[in-house]
Amino acid sequence: MEKAVDIVEKLRGGEISAVELVEECLEKIERINPKINAFVTLNEKAVEEARNVDPNSPLAGLPIAIKDNVETKGIRTTYCSKLYENYIPEEDAVLVERLKKAGAVILGKTNMPEFGLIAYTDNPLFGPTRNPFDLSKTVGGSSGGSAAAVAAGILPVASGNDGGGSIRIPASFCGLYGLKPSFGRVPCYPSLPIFVGLHSEGFLTRYVEDNAFMLDLVKRRDIRDMNSLPDDGVSYLKAIEEQPDNVKIAFSPDLGYATVDSEVEEVVRKAAFRLEKFGEVEEVKLNAPSLENQLVTKVVLEVVTFIGERMEEWEKVAFPPYLGFMALAQSLTYREYIKIEERKMELWKALRGVFEEYDYLITPTVACKPFEIGKISPDEIDGKPITPIGWMPFTYPFNFTSQPAASIPAGFSKEGLPVGMQIVGKHYDDAGVLKISKAFQDISPWQDKYPEL
């Protein structure tokens, strides 16, 4: 699969037509999707929209997939829940509106866990998404369908969003590049009142430059999202042309609390120290508090409050592993919810020193390799028992701190499964994270290692 930036050049130059490209993607969906279950709804007007696209627009008809919790006018948006099985929005999300204005063709909607509540892509409506590298393994989540679609070579770009790791985890498991931008960098409207204050919109791509290119088109303030940030005035695509020099990078294999698969740690450590080419890499001892309980508390209380009067109806059709949420919600009070802010400050206090001294922090993206379909979590890592979300300890801290954080392929396990490395930047330094990511891509490209499906 070519870079999106190169495909757009060909579309704009008339070398290929948007209609041909959309038809080629639809043919791949017909052939590949039954194996991986990435797409759940197709845009029936995609070919017609490609026919009417402006070839001089910034995207000139580039096909893009949209995660099924991002509203698309006239195209079913189910949140992968039976409660929304037949919901067809009357307006586009800001992200979709901006992509369409730039000349994108929306190809369809991608699979996710119900309401995006867990990092394992399966739900009662559509079933699980399978990892293109090994069909017996999960893609993670919650932007799992988007990751599978790009990893399988169906198309070069798909949207994702991230409230606790939902772009970075599937990027890691599927050998892709995924950036969770700074909170508010891309407006998020409309959205459900879940992952409040943690949620960022972004993309899954094979190439860093494609992520930079897409973000340039969709970032900047929108009055409908009161948390959206003004444009930072930086072209990310231009910024990544400049090679970083004399940077200071901290590497933490565990943030002070994580249990990590030894092979994952070894692959990421080796990758992190390759960045010494651009400055200094130093292993640091961190003693950050784990906010695992706070994440669970927040999500459970928010989803149960959001479902509200439909709770009885939802209990009959919810993804079975979610049924424990209801009981947990009964045991929690507003005190636990309010205490989250206090723990968030403790987390930042533990991390602040790193970002005062270093430009970036590197960790593994996920503590384990992709695990079997049918389980929402591995039982153990390297023989040590873990909690239900103990396998994803590295991503959600940076949703709580609102920092930009990316997952980039660091290498592969002995079985040929992708391993991701997380790069976290200072507040608002999305351009810096993209720049160091592109530098790593230049010295350690991964794009030739893709499965044939």
Tab-separated table of C-alpha atoms in Angstrom:
chain	number	residue	atom	x	y	z
A	1	MET	CA	0.000	0.000	0.000
A	2	GLU	CA	1.411	3.344	-1.092
A	3	LYS	CA	1.536	6.376	1.159
A	4	ALA	CA	-1.658	8.429	1.236
A	5	VAL	CA	0.417	11.539	0.403
A	6	ASP	CA	1.636	9.857	-2.820
A	7	ILE	CA	-1.822	8.556	-3.746
A	8	VAL	CA	-3.225	12.078	-3.381
A	9	GLU	CA	-0.516	13.424	-5.717
A	10	LYS	CA	-1.586	10.846	-8.328
A	11	LEU	CA	-5.268	11.707	-7.842
A	12	ARG	CA	-4.562	15.411	-8.210
A	13	GLY	CA	-2.354	14.811	-11.253
A	14	GLY	CA	-4.939	12.612	-12.990
A	15	GLU	CA	-2.737	9.482	-12.959
A	16	ILE	CA	-5.512	7.592	-11.186
A	17	SER	CA	-9.171	8.448	-10.695
A	18	ALA	CA	-11.036	8.583	-7.406
A	19	VAL	CA	-13.634	6.183	-8.830
A	20	GLU	CA	-10.970	3.577	-9.722
A	21	LEU	CA	-9.436	3.898	-6.278
A	22	VAL	CA	-12.756	3.555	-4.426
A	23	GLU	CA	-13.725	0.561	-6.568
A	24	GLU	CA	-10.354	-1.059	-5.840
A	25	CYS	CA	-10.891	-0.569	-2.077
A	26	LEU	CA	-14.420	-2.003	-2.304
A	27	GLU	CA	-13.063	-5.041	-4.156
A	28	LYS	CA	-10.516	-5.568	-1.349
A	29	ILE	CA	-13.252	-5.262	1.264
A	30	GLU	CA	-15.276	-7.938	-0.534
A	31	ARG	CA	-12.247	-10.242	-0.611
A	32	ILE	CA	-10.545	-9.530	2.725
A	33	ASN	CA	-13.242	-8.310	5.118
A	34	PRO	CA	-14.864	-11.749	5.624
A	35	LYS	CA	-11.515	-12.899	7.101
A	36	ILE	CA	-10.863	-9.971	9.441
A	37	ASN	CA	-14.253	-8.257	10.036
A	38	ALA	CA	-12.890	-4.701	9.930
A	39	PHE	CA	-15.816	-2.945	8.194
A	40	VAL	CA	-19.326	-3.116	9.633
A	41	THR	CA	-21.205	-0.680	7.351
A	42	LEU	CA	-20.343	0.530	3.847
A	43	ASN	CA	-21.204	3.889	2.329
A	44	GLU	CA	-23.501	2.880	-0.530
A	45	LYS	CA	-22.871	6.229	-2.242
A	46	ALA	CA	-19.044	5.977	-2.144
A	47	VAL	CA	-18.602	5.457	-5.919
A	48	GLU	CA	-21.055	8.256	-6.733
A	49	GLU	CA	-19.275	10.586	-4.283
A	50	ALA	CA	-15.923	9.688	-5.856
A	51	ARG	CA	-17.350	10.578	-9.257
A	52	ASN	CA	-18.315	14.053	-8.024
A	53	VAL	CA	-15.162	14.846	-6.059
A	54	ASP	CA	-13.112	17.970	-6.841
A	55	PRO	CA	-9.733	16.706	-8.158
A	56	ASN	CA	-8.107	19.953	-6.953
A	57	SER	CA	-9.212	19.509	-3.340
A	58	PRO	CA	-6.517	18.627	-0.754
A	59	LEU	CA	-7.493	14.908	-0.679
A	60	ALA	CA	-8.890	14.701	-4.239
A	61	GLY	CA	-11.063	11.659	-3.503
A	62	LEU	CA	-8.855	9.673	-1.115
A	63	PRO	CA	-10.977	6.890	0.475
A	64	ILE	CA	-11.034	6.951	4.288
A	65	ALA	CA	-12.676	4.613	6.821
A	66	ILE	CA	-14.384	6.061	9.896
A	67	LYS	CA	-14.668	4.389	13.291
A	68	ASP	CA	-18.257	3.480	14.163
A	69	ASN	CA	-18.512	5.884	17.113
A	70	VAL	CA	-17.901	8.917	14.879
A	71	GLU	CA	-21.161	10.238	13.469
A	72	THR	CA	-21.627	10.199	9.690
A	73	LYS	CA	-24.609	11.948	8.127
A	74	GLY	CA	-26.801	9.440	6.309
A	75	ILE	CA	-24.537	6.477	7.138
A	76	ARG	CA	-25.484	4.145	9.975
A	77	THR	CA	-23.491	4.774	13.160
A	78	THR	CA	-24.147	2.036	15.710
A	79	TYR	CA	-21.446	2.521	18.373
A	80	CYS	CA	-21.439	-1.295	17.894
A	81	SER	CA	-24.339	-1.534	20.333
A	82	LYS	CA	-27.773	-3.032	19.789
A	83	LEU	CA	-29.178	0.128	21.392
A	84	TYR	CA	-28.012	2.057	18.293
A	85	GLU	CA	-28.405	-0.709	15.707
A	86	ASN	CA	-30.500	1.420	13.326
A	87	TYR	CA	-29.240	4.908	14.215
A	88	ILE	CA	-28.558	7.118	11.181
A	89	PRO	CA	-27.158	10.544	12.187
A	90	GLU	CA	-28.491	13.738	10.669
A	91	GLU	CA	-25.155	15.538	10.877
A	92	ASP	CA	-21.486	14.729	10.438
A	93	ALA	CA	-18.991	14.835	13.277
A	94	VAL	CA	-16.594	17.788	12.909
A	95	LEU	CA	-13.827	15.350	11.901
A	96	VAL	CA	-15.936	13.896	9.061
A	97	GLU	CA	-17.158	17.326	7.984
A	98	ARG	CA	-13.553	18.512	7.622
A	99	LEU	CA	-12.423	15.373	5.813
A	100	LYS	CA	-15.275	15.653	3.313
A	101	LYS	CA	-14.564	19.347	2.777
A	102	ALA	CA	-10.954	18.381	2.004
A	103	GLY	CA	-12.193	15.935	-0.653
A	104	ALA	CA	-12.184	12.592	1.173
A	105	VAL	CA	-14.587	9.819	0.182
A	106	ILE	CA	-15.985	8.059	3.250
A	107	LEU	CA	-15.764	4.364	2.423
A	108	GLY	CA	-17.609	3.031	5.464
A	109	LYS	CA	-17.592	2.429	9.223
A	110	THR	CA	-15.204	0.199	11.167
A	111	ASN	CA	-15.708	-2.244	14.017
A	112	MET	CA	-15.037	-1.554	17.698
A	113	PRO	CA	-16.048	-2.862	21.147
A	114	GLU	CA	-19.534	-1.759	22.204
A	115	PHE	CA	-19.321	1.989	23.044
A	116	GLY	CA	-15.504	1.660	22.910
A	117	LEU	CA	-15.393	0.742	26.590
A	118	ILE	CA	-12.634	-1.891	26.432
A	119	ALA	CA	-9.481	-2.454	24.371
A	120	TYR	CA	-10.705	-5.699	22.780
A	121	THR	CA	-12.699	-5.403	19.525
A	122	ASP	CA	-15.807	-7.555	19.784
A	123	ASN	CA	-19.508	-6.792	20.293
A	124	PRO	CA	-22.977	-8.386	20.127
A	125	LEU	CA	-23.809	-6.756	16.767
A	126	PHE	CA	-20.848	-7.658	14.578
A	127	GLY	CA	-18.545	-10.023	16.477
A	128	PRO	CA	-14.746	-9.840	16.783
A	129	THR	CA	-12.183	-8.231	14.474
A	130	ARG	CA	-9.223	-10.474	13.681
A	131	ASN	CA	-5.576	-9.495	13.450
A	132	PRO	CA	-4.280	-9.591	9.845
A	133	PHE	CA	-0.902	-10.856	11.133
A	134	ASP	CA	-2.539	-13.870	12.818
A	135	LEU	CA	-6.276	-14.444	12.432
A	136	SER	CA	-6.437	-16.262	15.783
A	137	LYS	CA	-5.307	-13.079	17.596
A	138	THR	CA	-7.040	-9.844	18.589
A	139	VAL	CA	-6.346	-6.400	17.148
A	140	GLY	CA	-6.816	-4.839	20.582
A	141	GLY	CA	-9.070	-1.803	20.547
A	142	SER	CA	-11.060	0.150	20.647
A	143	SER	CA	-10.172	1.413	17.134
A	144	GLY	CA	-9.655	-2.222	16.124
A	145	GLY	CA	-11.597	-2.306	12.862
A	146	SER	CA	-9.755	0.780	11.610
A	147	ALA	CA	-6.387	-0.776	12.476
A	148	ALA	CA	-7.237	-4.079	10.798
A	149	ALA	CA	-8.426	-2.320	7.629
A	150	VAL	CA	-5.159	-0.380	7.257
A	151	ALA	CA	-2.903	-3.296	8.285
A	152	ALA	CA	-4.646	-5.556	5.744
A	153	GLY	CA	-3.899	-3.026	2.984
A	154	ILE	CA	-7.543	-2.244	2.215
A	155	LEU	CA	-6.839	1.496	2.383
A	156	PRO	CA	-4.070	3.784	3.688
A	157	VAL	CA	-5.926	5.795	6.362
A	158	ALA	CA	-8.672	5.160	8.905
A	159	SER	CA	-9.955	7.295	11.758
A	160	GLY	CA	-9.602	6.293	15.381
A	161	ASN	CA	-10.160	7.843	18.750
A	162	ASP	CA	-8.443	7.309	22.056
A	163	GLY	CA	-9.819	7.621	25.594
A	164	GLY	CA	-7.367	5.260	27.294
A	165	GLY	CA	-5.236	3.837	24.489
A	166	SER	CA	-7.769	3.138	21.751
A	167	ILE	CA	-5.588	4.389	18.875
A	168	ARG	CA	-2.220	3.300	20.262
A	169	ILE	CA	-3.130	-0.245	21.384
A	170	PRO	CA	-4.456	-1.433	17.984
A	171	ALA	CA	-1.598	0.420	16.271
A	172	SER	CA	0.813	-1.643	18.387
A	173	PHE	CA	-0.977	-4.947	17.745
A	174	CYS	CA	-1.325	-4.308	13.993
A	175	GLY	CA	2.102	-2.850	13.164
A	176	LEU	CA	0.829	0.657	12.426
A	177	TYR	CA	1.557	4.242	13.358
A	178	GLY	CA	-1.110	5.830	15.559
A	179	LEU	CA	-0.954	9.208	17.278
A	180	LYS	CA	-3.251	10.275	20.087
A	181	PRO	CA	-3.028	14.039	19.616
A	182	SER	CA	-3.100	16.509	22.499
A	183	PHE	CA	-6.530	16.669	24.126
A	184	GLY	CA	-8.571	19.172	22.091
A	185	ARG	CA	-6.232	19.256	19.083
A	186	VAL	CA	-8.986	17.798	16.861
A	187	PRO	CA	-12.520	18.900	17.769
A	188	CYS	CA	-14.724	16.125	19.060
A	189	TYR	CA	-18.403	16.811	18.361
A	190	PRO	CA	-20.891	15.246	18.751
A	191	SER	CA	-19.723	12.691	21.312
A	192	LEU	CA	-21.156	10.495	24.046
A	193	PRO	CA	-20.479	11.551	27.661
A	194	ILE	CA	-17.976	8.706	28.185
A	195	PHE	CA	-14.193	9.154	28.653
A	196	VAL	CA	-14.971	12.781	29.490
A	197	GLY	CA	-11.794	14.877	29.374
A	198	LEU	CA	-9.726	11.934	28.086
A	199	HIS	CA	-10.932	11.510	24.504
A	200	SER	CA	-8.882	12.491	21.413
A	201	GLU	CA	-9.633	12.009	17.702
A	202	GLY	CA	-6.856	10.845	15.374
A	203	PHE	CA	-5.786	8.376	12.678
A	204	LEU	CA	-4.201	4.993	12.057
A	205	THR	CA	-1.739	4.877	9.154
A	206	ARG	CA	1.247	2.893	7.928
A	207	TYR	CA	3.389	5.993	7.488
A	208	VAL	CA	4.097	8.858	9.876
A	209	GLU	CA	3.774	11.396	7.051
A	210	ASP	CA	0.194	10.251	6.323
A	211	ASN	CA	-0.773	10.879	9.960
A	212	ALA	CA	0.831	14.345	9.836
A	213	PHE	CA	-0.937	15.109	6.538
A	214	MET	CA	-4.370	14.105	7.868
A	215	LEU	CA	-3.969	16.017	11.135
A	216	ASP	CA	-3.028	19.181	9.231
A	217	LEU	CA	-6.465	19.007	7.577
A	218	VAL	CA	-8.590	18.437	10.689
A	219	LYS	CA	-6.891	20.272	13.576
A	220	ARG	CA	-8.016	23.728	14.790
A	221	ARG	CA	-10.772	25.050	16.979
A	222	ASP	CA	-14.490	24.518	16.421
A	223	ILE	CA	-16.975	26.360	18.618
A	224	ARG	CA	-19.142	23.232	18.943
A	225	ASP	CA	-16.396	21.607	21.054
A	226	MET	CA	-15.547	23.948	23.922
A	227	ASN	CA	-12.354	21.954	24.646
A	228	SER	CA	-10.974	22.266	21.120
A	229	LEU	CA	-7.643	24.045	20.774
A	230	PRO	CA	-6.802	26.913	18.426
A	231	ASP	CA	-4.604	25.898	15.502
A	232	ASP	CA	-0.976	25.725	16.627
A	233	GLY	CA	0.036	27.305	13.321
A	234	VAL	CA	2.385	24.430	12.452
A	235	SER	CA	2.220	22.310	9.298
A	236	TYR	CA	2.995	18.867	10.707
A	237	LEU	CA	3.819	17.545	7.247
A	238	LYS	CA	6.459	20.266	6.844
A	239	ALA	CA	7.717	19.935	10.437
A	240	ILE	CA	8.644	16.265	9.988
A	241	GLU	CA	10.974	17.087	7.090
A	242	GLU	CA	13.409	18.476	9.655
A	243	GLN	CA	15.524	15.845	11.378
A	244	PRO	CA	15.612	16.165	15.189
A	245	ASP	CA	19.003	16.898	16.701
A	246	ASN	CA	20.357	16.888	20.246
A	247	VAL	CA	17.104	15.639	21.768
A	248	LYS	CA	16.883	14.177	25.266
A	249	ILE	CA	14.829	11.007	25.579
A	250	ALA	CA	13.845	9.154	28.756
A	251	PHE	CA	13.111	5.424	28.501
A	252	SER	CA	10.993	3.669	31.127
A	253	PRO	CA	10.307	-0.040	30.669
A	254	ASP	CA	7.514	-0.128	33.291
A	255	LEU	CA	6.564	3.379	34.603
A	256	GLY	CA	7.395	1.905	38.004
A	257	TYR	CA	4.358	-0.382	38.260
A	258	ALA	CA	3.763	-2.410	35.083
A	259	THR	CA	4.311	-6.140	34.540
A	260	VAL	CA	5.786	-6.446	31.030
A	261	ASP	CA	6.395	-9.383	28.698
A	262	SER	CA	10.181	-9.832	28.560
A	263	GLU	CA	10.249	-10.112	24.752
A	264	VAL	CA	8.186	-6.923	24.376
A	265	GLU	CA	10.536	-5.089	26.741
A	266	GLU	CA	13.613	-6.309	24.854
A	267	VAL	CA	12.253	-5.253	21.436
A	268	VAL	CA	11.234	-1.790	22.703
A	269	ARG	CA	14.467	-1.201	24.628
A	270	LYS	CA	16.513	-1.947	21.512
A	271	ALA	CA	14.306	0.370	19.426
A	272	ALA	CA	14.430	3.202	21.978
A	273	PHE	CA	18.224	3.219	22.075
A	274	ARG	CA	18.378	3.388	18.276
A	275	LEU	CA	17.210	6.979	18.743
A	276	GLU	CA	20.650	7.832	20.213
A	277	LYS	CA	21.419	8.796	16.615
A	278	PHE	CA	19.412	11.987	17.304
A	279	GLY	CA	20.593	12.813	20.825
A	280	GLU	CA	20.670	11.206	24.240
A	281	VAL	CA	18.574	8.235	25.439
A	282	GLU	CA	18.618	7.433	29.134
A	283	GLU	CA	16.755	4.793	31.117
A	284	VAL	CA	14.921	6.402	34.025
A	285	LYS	CA	13.472	4.923	37.206
A	286	LEU	CA	9.932	6.144	37.621
A	287	ASN	CA	7.573	5.689	40.512
A	288	ALA	CA	4.301	6.788	38.927
A	289	PRO	CA	1.016	5.840	40.588
A	290	SER	CA	-1.194	3.449	38.621
A	291	LEU	CA	-4.535	5.069	37.776
A	292	GLU	CA	-6.042	1.766	36.653
A	293	ASN	CA	-8.814	1.867	39.271
A	294	GLN	CA	-9.533	5.502	38.429
A	295	LEU	CA	-9.910	4.695	34.723
A	296	VAL	CA	-12.299	1.834	35.478
A	297	THR	CA	-14.268	3.965	37.969
A	298	LYS	CA	-14.579	6.832	35.491
A	299	VAL	CA	-15.686	4.692	32.551
A	300	VAL	CA	-18.134	2.568	34.553
A	301	LEU	CA	-19.837	5.529	36.246
A	302	GLU	CA	-20.002	7.535	33.007
A	303	VAL	CA	-21.467	4.725	30.903
A	304	VAL	CA	-24.041	3.733	33.532
A	305	THR	CA	-25.072	7.397	33.919
A	306	PHE	CA	-25.270	7.827	30.142
A	307	ILE	CA	-27.394	4.680	29.644
A	308	GLY	CA	-29.649	5.883	32.473
A	309	GLU	CA	-33.277	4.896	31.966
A	310	ARG	CA	-32.390	2.415	29.214
A	311	MET	CA	-30.386	0.265	31.653
A	312	GLU	CA	-32.909	-2.585	31.798
A	313	GLU	CA	-33.105	-2.663	28.004
A	314	TRP	CA	-29.285	-2.576	27.700
A	315	GLU	CA	-28.721	-5.396	30.184
A	316	LYS	CA	-30.630	-7.723	27.842
A	317	VAL	CA	-28.456	-6.921	24.803
A	318	ALA	CA	-25.085	-5.696	26.188
A	319	PHE	CA	-21.766	-7.399	25.431
A	320	PRO	CA	-21.778	-10.128	28.143
A	321	PRO	CA	-18.451	-9.128	29.790
A	322	TYR	CA	-19.994	-5.690	30.432
A	323	LEU	CA	-22.640	-7.058	32.791
A	324	GLY	CA	-20.194	-6.780	35.698
A	325	PHE	CA	-20.106	-2.989	35.125
A	326	MET	CA	-23.630	-2.625	36.462
A	327	ALA	CA	-22.784	-4.326	39.753
A	328	LEU	CA	-19.533	-2.362	40.074
A	329	ALA	CA	-21.370	0.919	39.458
A	330	GLN	CA	-23.684	0.169	42.403
A	331	SER	CA	-20.665	-0.040	44.738
A	332	LEU	CA	-19.160	3.297	43.605
A	333	THR	CA	-20.100	6.787	44.744
A	334	TYR	CA	-19.455	10.347	43.636
A	335	ARG	CA	-16.531	10.403	46.132
A	336	GLU	CA	-14.530	7.912	44.046
A	337	TYR	CA	-15.325	9.928	40.931
A	338	ILE	CA	-14.175	13.226	42.471
A	339	LYS	CA	-11.014	11.580	43.900
A	340	ILE	CA	-9.898	10.868	40.314
A	341	GLU	CA	-8.774	14.505	40.011
A	342	GLU	CA	-6.573	14.141	43.073
A	343	ARG	CA	-4.931	10.984	41.691
A	344	LYS	CA	-4.444	12.712	38.348
A	345	MET	CA	-2.420	15.425	40.089
A	346	GLU	CA	-0.326	12.741	41.836
A	347	LEU	CA	0.375	11.157	38.447
A	348	TRP	CA	1.496	14.472	36.969
A	349	LYS	CA	3.683	15.186	39.992
A	350	ALA	CA	5.490	11.860	39.359
A	351	LEU	CA	5.863	12.534	35.618
A	352	ARG	CA	6.578	16.270	35.693
A	353	GLY	CA	10.280	15.865	36.440
A	354	VAL	CA	10.732	13.717	33.326
A	355	PHE	CA	9.278	16.382	31.062
A	356	GLU	CA	11.235	19.150	32.783
A	357	GLU	CA	14.461	17.327	31.934
A	358	TYR	CA	13.661	15.368	28.759
A	359	ASP	CA	11.930	16.122	25.453
A	360	TYR	CA	10.230	12.716	25.165
A	361	LEU	CA	9.380	9.672	27.254
A	362	ILE	CA	9.462	6.234	25.629
A	363	THR	CA	7.724	3.123	26.956
A	364	PRO	CA	6.331	-0.054	25.423
A	365	THR	CA	2.852	0.679	24.027
A	366	VAL	CA	1.304	-2.520	25.392
A	367	ALA	CA	2.726	-4.857	28.045
A	368	CYS	CA	2.083	-8.023	26.014
A	369	LYS	CA	1.881	-9.377	22.487
A	370	PRO	CA	-1.490	-9.743	20.706
A	371	PHE	CA	-3.487	-12.422	22.542
A	372	GLU	CA	-6.118	-14.947	21.497
A	373	ILE	CA	-9.557	-13.991	20.206
A	374	GLY	CA	-12.241	-14.902	22.729
A	375	LYS	CA	-10.603	-13.333	25.804
A	376	ILE	CA	-10.836	-9.671	26.706
A	377	SER	CA	-7.499	-9.901	28.522
A	378	PRO	CA	-4.627	-12.350	29.032
A	379	ASP	CA	-4.639	-14.008	32.475
A	380	GLU	CA	-0.936	-13.485	33.024
A	381	ILE	CA	2.219	-11.927	31.609
A	382	ASP	CA	5.488	-13.861	31.891
A	383	GLY	CA	3.854	-16.208	34.400
A	384	LYS	CA	2.647	-13.381	36.658
A	385	PRO	CA	-1.114	-12.896	37.162
A	386	ILE	CA	-2.488	-9.516	36.061
A	387	THR	CA	-5.681	-7.517	36.580
A	388	PRO	CA	-8.208	-7.313	33.686
A	389	ILE	CA	-6.525	-4.184	32.262
A	390	GLY	CA	-3.042	-4.904	33.609
A	391	TRP	CA	-1.921	-5.671	30.038
A	392	MET	CA	-2.470	-2.032	28.931
A	393	PRO	CA	-0.696	-0.025	31.681
A	394	PHE	CA	1.184	2.452	29.465
A	395	THR	CA	-1.406	4.311	27.414
A	396	TYR	CA	-4.122	5.706	29.714
A	397	PRO	CA	-1.768	7.742	31.968
A	398	PHE	CA	-1.269	10.129	29.045
A	399	ASN	CA	-5.010	10.496	28.483
A	400	PHE	CA	-5.192	11.694	32.085
A	401	THR	CA	-2.328	14.158	31.483
A	402	SER	CA	-3.684	15.239	28.016
A	403	GLN	CA	-0.260	14.840	26.351
A	404	PRO	CA	0.361	13.797	22.745
A	405	ALA	CA	1.447	10.143	22.563
A	406	ALA	CA	2.077	7.849	19.611
A	407	SER	CA	2.619	4.157	19.019
A	408	ILE	CA	5.189	3.271	16.381
A	409	PRO	CA	6.255	-0.248	15.312
A	410	ALA	CA	9.411	-1.172	17.237
A	411	GLY	CA	9.876	-4.630	15.763
A	412	PHE	CA	8.340	-8.091	15.760
A	413	SER	CA	8.144	-10.986	18.200
A	414	LYS	CA	9.678	-14.380	17.414
A	415	GLU	CA	6.268	-15.480	16.066
A	416	GLY	CA	6.162	-12.468	13.744
A	417	LEU	CA	3.655	-10.428	15.756
A	418	PRO	CA	4.061	-6.623	15.831
A	419	VAL	CA	5.407	-4.871	18.936
A	420	GLY	CA	4.769	-1.147	19.431
A	421	MET	CA	6.833	1.545	21.140
A	422	GLN	CA	5.071	4.521	22.744
A	423	ILE	CA	6.538	8.012	22.304
A	424	VAL	CA	5.095	10.643	24.654
A	425	GLY	CA	5.715	14.345	24.108
A	426	LYS	CA	5.463	17.473	26.225
A	427	HIS	CA	2.100	19.198	26.452
A	428	TYR	CA	0.922	20.446	23.030
A	429	ASP	CA	4.079	19.230	21.245
A	430	ASP	CA	2.255	17.128	18.652
A	431	ALA	CA	4.705	18.322	15.993
A	432	GLY	CA	7.655	17.120	18.099
A	433	VAL	CA	6.161	13.634	18.560
A	434	LEU	CA	5.564	13.385	14.809
A	435	LYS	CA	9.101	14.616	14.084
A	436	ILE	CA	10.869	12.055	16.315
A	437	SER	CA	8.485	9.374	14.984
A	438	LYS	CA	9.450	10.174	11.389
A	439	ALA	CA	13.132	10.081	12.381
A	440	PHE	CA	12.626	6.586	13.846
A	441	GLN	CA	10.716	5.484	10.732
A	442	ASP	CA	13.658	6.628	8.581
A	443	ILE	CA	16.157	4.440	10.480
A	444	SER	CA	13.796	1.540	11.163
A	445	PRO	CA	11.154	1.201	8.417
A	446	TRP	CA	8.555	-1.534	8.869
A	447	GLN	CA	6.216	-1.089	5.916
A	448	ASP	CA	7.480	-4.083	3.933
A	449	LYS	CA	6.421	-6.547	6.663
A	450	TYR	CA	2.708	-6.951	5.950
A	451	PRO	CA	0.542	-10.064	5.756
A	452	GLU	CA	-0.888	-11.372	2.488
A	453	LEU	CA	-4.587	-12.044	2.944
